Amino acid sequence: MSEPTTGASPPAPRDPRRSDVVFTADFASTAQWTAGRSSAYPGGGPVNPDDDKLDHLVDDAGHSRSGVFRATRRPDGGWDTGLLTTEDSEEEFVLVAGDVLEARVRLPAETGAWPAIWTWRDGGQEVDVFEYHPDHPDLLELTNHVRRSQRYVRHDAVRPGAWVDLRTEFGRHSVDWWLNGELVFADRRGVGRRWHAFLIVNLSVCAGRYHPPPDPETTEMSFEVSSLVVRRPADDA
């Protein structure tokens, strides 16, 4: 996808006060998170082969509730995979325009792993905080599907097994992505004033159409989210 260019200076990161934290992820919380189903999958899941996924969503706590999102091979050739979403949870937390998401993530090492943090509501409203595929070991995929902008970011800090700090600002006029404190993409398109969406964290498994599937000897893969917070600056509340 293409993106607009501009001669303007890149935006500085927001510096919201501590009191602006509106969400701190507790992946074990059944009030915060629903496990093993999402309206982003046909019928809520458990499978989504048309999106080139071998996923079979499970609500087993061992696949997601510790913050380690796991995928394990099934006898039928699919993979049991961990997914958590705020959609249909008791609290039903919703991101809104102006929110800032910060997360610390350990990237997976196994070929075929497809981790992501992203947003979804009513068949769309998707913004990808990140997607990653170990067959492109130094590359993160950053996408605003709401207003169609995307960048593939290559960076020395990105590699299989690496820990990275991610920050995404869901601005009305620009979605901005930061990696380890460095601005790597400001799309100058944003999400608009009325945008709002649920949060999803999951590990998918590639079926082979766009990225290679897991190696035959691989039976398990994982990525980890050690922290995830959402801030809501006072001037955007």
Tab-separated table of C-alpha atoms in Angstrom:
chain	number	residue	atom	x	y	z
A	1	MET	CA	0.000	0.000	0.000
A	2	SER	CA	1.153	3.561	-0.617
A	3	GLU	CA	1.461	6.315	1.928
A	4	PRO	CA	1.421	10.122	1.707
A	5	THR	CA	4.636	12.061	1.946
A	6	THR	CA	5.074	15.384	3.658
A	7	GLY	CA	7.826	17.862	4.375
A	8	ALA	CA	6.593	18.450	7.911
A	9	SER	CA	8.749	17.492	10.864
A	10	PRO	CA	7.945	14.141	12.490
A	11	PRO	CA	5.743	14.397	15.574
A	12	ALA	CA	7.241	14.160	19.025
A	13	PRO	CA	5.983	11.337	21.224
A	14	ARG	CA	3.205	12.163	23.632
A	15	ASP	CA	4.204	12.386	27.275
A	16	PRO	CA	0.968	11.659	29.133
A	17	ARG	CA	0.873	11.754	32.932
A	18	ARG	CA	0.675	8.566	34.977
A	19	SER	CA	-2.971	9.313	35.737
A	20	ASP	CA	-3.733	8.901	32.034
A	21	VAL	CA	-3.353	5.091	32.173
A	22	VAL	CA	-6.782	3.660	31.333
A	23	PHE	CA	-5.866	0.007	30.758
A	24	THR	CA	-3.179	-2.267	32.163
A	25	ALA	CA	-3.295	-5.762	30.718
A	26	ASP	CA	-3.813	-8.632	33.126
A	27	PHE	CA	-3.954	-11.548	30.734
A	28	ALA	CA	-5.201	-13.880	33.469
A	29	SER	CA	-8.283	-11.702	34.020
A	30	THR	CA	-11.504	-13.145	32.597
A	31	ALA	CA	-13.105	-9.744	33.205
A	32	GLN	CA	-10.620	-8.017	30.881
A	33	TRP	CA	-10.181	-10.667	28.227
A	34	THR	CA	-12.177	-13.271	26.308
A	35	ALA	CA	-10.097	-16.265	25.213
A	36	GLY	CA	-10.357	-18.417	22.107
A	37	ARG	CA	-12.918	-16.557	20.019
A	38	SER	CA	-13.197	-13.327	18.039
A	39	SER	CA	-15.568	-11.812	15.500
A	40	ALA	CA	-12.471	-11.328	13.306
A	41	TYR	CA	-12.734	-15.077	12.618
A	42	PRO	CA	-15.740	-16.433	10.664
A	43	GLY	CA	-18.466	-17.294	13.140
A	44	GLY	CA	-16.131	-16.274	15.937
A	45	GLY	CA	-13.787	-19.162	15.128
A	46	PRO	CA	-12.193	-21.475	15.786
A	47	VAL	CA	-10.671	-21.534	12.276
A	48	ASN	CA	-9.940	-18.998	9.529
A	49	PRO	CA	-8.355	-20.795	6.553
A	50	ASP	CA	-9.310	-18.056	4.060
A	51	ASP	CA	-6.841	-15.767	5.836
A	52	ASP	CA	-4.041	-18.309	5.258
A	53	LYS	CA	-4.128	-19.474	8.868
A	54	LEU	CA	-3.748	-22.942	10.343
A	55	ASP	CA	-5.263	-21.656	13.601
A	56	HIS	CA	-7.685	-23.574	15.747
A	57	LEU	CA	-8.522	-21.114	18.543
A	58	VAL	CA	-8.638	-22.566	22.047
A	59	ASP	CA	-9.599	-21.048	25.375
A	60	ASP	CA	-7.091	-23.187	27.246
A	61	ALA	CA	-5.289	-20.934	29.745
A	62	GLY	CA	-1.931	-22.456	28.865
A	63	HIS	CA	-2.105	-20.976	25.371
A	64	SER	CA	-2.542	-17.316	26.389
A	65	ARG	CA	-3.375	-16.462	29.998
A	66	SER	CA	0.226	-16.152	31.230
A	67	GLY	CA	1.093	-13.569	28.571
A	68	VAL	CA	2.952	-16.284	26.675
A	69	PHE	CA	0.895	-16.926	23.556
A	70	ARG	CA	1.457	-20.467	22.355
A	71	ALA	CA	0.604	-22.580	19.327
A	72	THR	CA	0.778	-26.371	19.452
A	73	ARG	CA	0.468	-28.785	16.568
A	74	ARG	CA	-2.735	-30.847	16.305
A	75	PRO	CA	-2.969	-34.399	14.904
A	76	ASP	CA	-5.195	-33.113	12.068
A	77	GLY	CA	-2.507	-30.741	10.753
A	78	GLY	CA	-3.959	-27.608	12.315
A	79	TRP	CA	-2.578	-25.763	15.318
A	80	ASP	CA	-4.201	-24.953	18.644
A	81	THR	CA	-3.543	-21.242	19.085
A	82	GLY	CA	-3.915	-18.637	21.794
A	83	LEU	CA	-5.982	-15.481	21.276
A	84	LEU	CA	-7.253	-12.912	23.760
A	85	THR	CA	-9.608	-10.047	22.973
A	86	THR	CA	-11.424	-7.413	24.988
A	87	GLU	CA	-14.475	-7.990	22.768
A	88	ASP	CA	-17.357	-9.680	24.635
A	89	SER	CA	-15.434	-9.550	27.912
A	90	GLU	CA	-17.063	-8.304	31.095
A	91	GLU	CA	-15.224	-4.975	30.952
A	92	GLU	CA	-15.238	-4.683	27.120
A	93	PHE	CA	-12.369	-2.193	27.023
A	94	VAL	CA	-12.365	-0.140	23.820
A	95	LEU	CA	-9.529	1.887	22.350
A	96	VAL	CA	-10.534	5.338	21.097
A	97	ALA	CA	-8.888	7.937	18.875
A	98	GLY	CA	-5.999	9.558	20.697
A	99	ASP	CA	-5.088	6.516	22.779
A	100	VAL	CA	-1.456	5.429	23.120
A	101	LEU	CA	-0.626	1.720	23.441
A	102	GLU	CA	2.725	0.594	24.822
A	103	ALA	CA	3.848	-3.041	24.895
A	104	ARG	CA	6.983	-5.051	25.510
A	105	VAL	CA	7.129	-8.129	23.290
A	106	ARG	CA	9.402	-11.120	22.762
A	107	LEU	CA	9.304	-12.095	19.099
A	108	PRO	CA	9.003	-15.775	18.125
A	109	ALA	CA	11.797	-17.714	16.479
A	110	GLU	CA	9.917	-20.530	14.717
A	111	THR	CA	9.158	-20.424	10.998
A	112	GLY	CA	5.398	-20.135	10.478
A	113	ALA	CA	4.738	-18.130	13.640
A	114	TRP	CA	2.558	-15.059	13.063
A	115	PRO	CA	2.180	-12.919	16.202
A	116	ALA	CA	0.202	-9.707	16.297
A	117	ILE	CA	-1.318	-7.015	18.475
A	118	TRP	CA	-4.225	-5.388	16.634
A	119	THR	CA	-7.686	-3.844	16.840
A	120	TRP	CA	-11.063	-4.941	15.496
A	121	ARG	CA	-14.757	-4.002	15.613
A	122	ASP	CA	-17.792	-4.759	13.440
A	123	GLY	CA	-15.874	-6.318	10.556
A	124	GLY	CA	-13.098	-3.728	10.410
A	125	GLN	CA	-11.565	-0.814	12.311
A	126	GLU	CA	-8.269	-2.708	12.162
A	127	VAL	CA	-4.970	-1.117	13.073
A	128	ASP	CA	-1.998	-3.449	13.484
A	129	VAL	CA	0.351	-2.447	16.282
A	130	PHE	CA	2.654	-5.020	14.734
A	131	GLU	CA	2.788	-8.267	12.785
A	132	TYR	CA	5.927	-10.384	12.479
A	133	HIS	CA	7.121	-13.377	10.471
A	134	PRO	CA	10.468	-15.003	11.339
A	135	ASP	CA	11.171	-15.809	7.675
A	136	HIS	CA	11.742	-12.022	7.367
A	137	PRO	CA	13.795	-11.858	10.536
A	138	ASP	CA	14.472	-8.095	10.737
A	139	LEU	CA	11.069	-6.811	9.566
A	140	LEU	CA	7.933	-5.600	11.351
A	141	GLU	CA	4.661	-5.006	9.485
A	142	LEU	CA	2.784	-1.871	10.606
A	143	THR	CA	-0.631	-1.239	9.047
A	144	ASN	CA	-3.543	1.176	9.364
A	145	HIS	CA	-6.366	-0.631	7.562
A	146	VAL	CA	-8.845	2.100	8.508
A	147	ARG	CA	-7.289	4.636	6.147
A	148	ARG	CA	-5.073	2.300	4.123
A	149	SER	CA	-1.475	2.991	5.000
A	150	GLN	CA	1.331	0.540	5.660
A	151	ARG	CA	5.053	0.295	6.186
A	152	TYR	CA	7.451	-2.626	6.380
A	153	VAL	CA	10.113	-1.567	8.872
A	154	ARG	CA	13.532	-3.215	8.856
A	155	HIS	CA	15.535	-2.602	12.023
A	156	ASP	CA	18.604	-4.055	13.734
A	157	ALA	CA	16.609	-4.538	16.952
A	158	VAL	CA	14.151	-6.873	15.211
A	159	ARG	CA	15.197	-10.516	15.107
A	160	PRO	CA	13.827	-13.909	16.164
A	161	GLY	CA	13.694	-14.172	19.945
A	162	ALA	CA	14.398	-10.474	20.517
A	163	TRP	CA	12.598	-8.298	23.059
A	164	VAL	CA	11.249	-5.046	21.579
A	165	ASP	CA	9.371	-2.077	23.019
A	166	LEU	CA	6.429	-0.990	20.875
A	167	ARG	CA	4.383	2.195	21.058
A	168	THR	CA	1.449	3.076	18.822
A	169	GLU	CA	-0.392	6.401	18.926
A	170	PHE	CA	-3.867	6.091	17.395
A	171	GLY	CA	-4.139	9.737	16.375
A	172	ARG	CA	-7.101	11.268	14.622
A	173	HIS	CA	-4.851	12.605	11.862
A	174	SER	CA	-1.849	10.274	12.091
A	175	VAL	CA	-1.165	6.825	13.456
A	176	ASP	CA	2.430	6.833	14.718
A	177	TRP	CA	4.526	3.742	15.474
A	178	TRP	CA	7.615	3.750	17.714
A	179	LEU	CA	10.165	0.951	18.111
A	180	ASN	CA	12.522	1.009	21.110
A	181	GLY	CA	11.883	4.726	21.515
A	182	GLU	CA	12.431	5.573	17.837
A	183	LEU	CA	9.706	6.872	15.554
A	184	VAL	CA	9.653	4.458	12.611
A	185	PHE	CA	6.394	5.387	10.848
A	186	ALA	CA	3.948	8.309	11.007
A	187	ASP	CA	1.248	7.656	8.430
A	188	ARG	CA	-0.294	11.178	8.361
A	189	ARG	CA	-3.717	9.609	7.839
A	190	GLY	CA	-4.922	8.628	11.274
A	191	VAL	CA	-8.122	6.920	12.300
A	192	GLY	CA	-10.567	9.830	12.423
A	193	ARG	CA	-12.338	11.401	15.361
A	194	ARG	CA	-14.965	8.702	15.981
A	195	TRP	CA	-12.788	5.610	15.661
A	196	HIS	CA	-13.010	3.014	18.423
A	197	ALA	CA	-12.153	-0.683	18.509
A	198	PHE	CA	-11.490	-3.695	20.695
A	199	LEU	CA	-8.007	-5.016	21.340
A	200	ILE	CA	-6.678	-8.415	20.193
A	201	VAL	CA	-3.422	-10.178	21.082
A	202	ASN	CA	-2.757	-13.522	19.407
A	203	LEU	CA	-0.370	-15.962	17.812
A	204	SER	CA	-1.467	-17.298	14.431
A	205	VAL	CA	0.236	-19.953	12.290
A	206	CYS	CA	0.888	-19.435	8.577
A	207	ALA	CA	-0.571	-21.917	6.103
A	208	GLY	CA	1.992	-21.216	3.373
A	209	ARG	CA	0.305	-18.891	0.870
A	210	TYR	CA	2.268	-15.755	1.795
A	211	HIS	CA	4.782	-17.055	4.329
A	212	PRO	CA	6.121	-20.572	4.817
A	213	PRO	CA	4.300	-22.930	7.173
A	214	PRO	CA	6.045	-24.390	10.217
A	215	ASP	CA	8.886	-26.840	9.700
A	216	PRO	CA	7.665	-30.475	9.890
A	217	GLU	CA	9.621	-31.120	13.077
A	218	THR	CA	8.184	-28.084	14.900
A	219	THR	CA	5.452	-28.982	17.388
A	220	GLU	CA	5.221	-25.788	19.436
A	221	MET	CA	5.896	-22.059	19.065
A	222	SER	CA	5.357	-18.986	21.208
A	223	PHE	CA	5.720	-15.261	21.661
A	224	GLU	CA	5.408	-13.262	24.862
A	225	VAL	CA	3.878	-9.954	25.917
A	226	SER	CA	5.390	-9.019	29.275
A	227	SER	CA	3.499	-5.719	29.584
A	228	LEU	CA	0.771	-3.819	27.753
A	229	VAL	CA	-0.762	-0.510	28.828
A	230	VAL	CA	-3.030	2.039	27.173
A	231	ARG	CA	-2.796	5.726	27.997
A	232	ARG	CA	-5.403	8.373	27.234
A	233	PRO	CA	-3.904	11.860	27.152
A	234	ALA	CA	-6.039	14.447	28.905
A	235	ASP	CA	-6.444	16.571	25.793
A	236	ASP	CA	-7.948	13.584	23.901
A	237	ALA	CA	-10.179	12.252	26.683
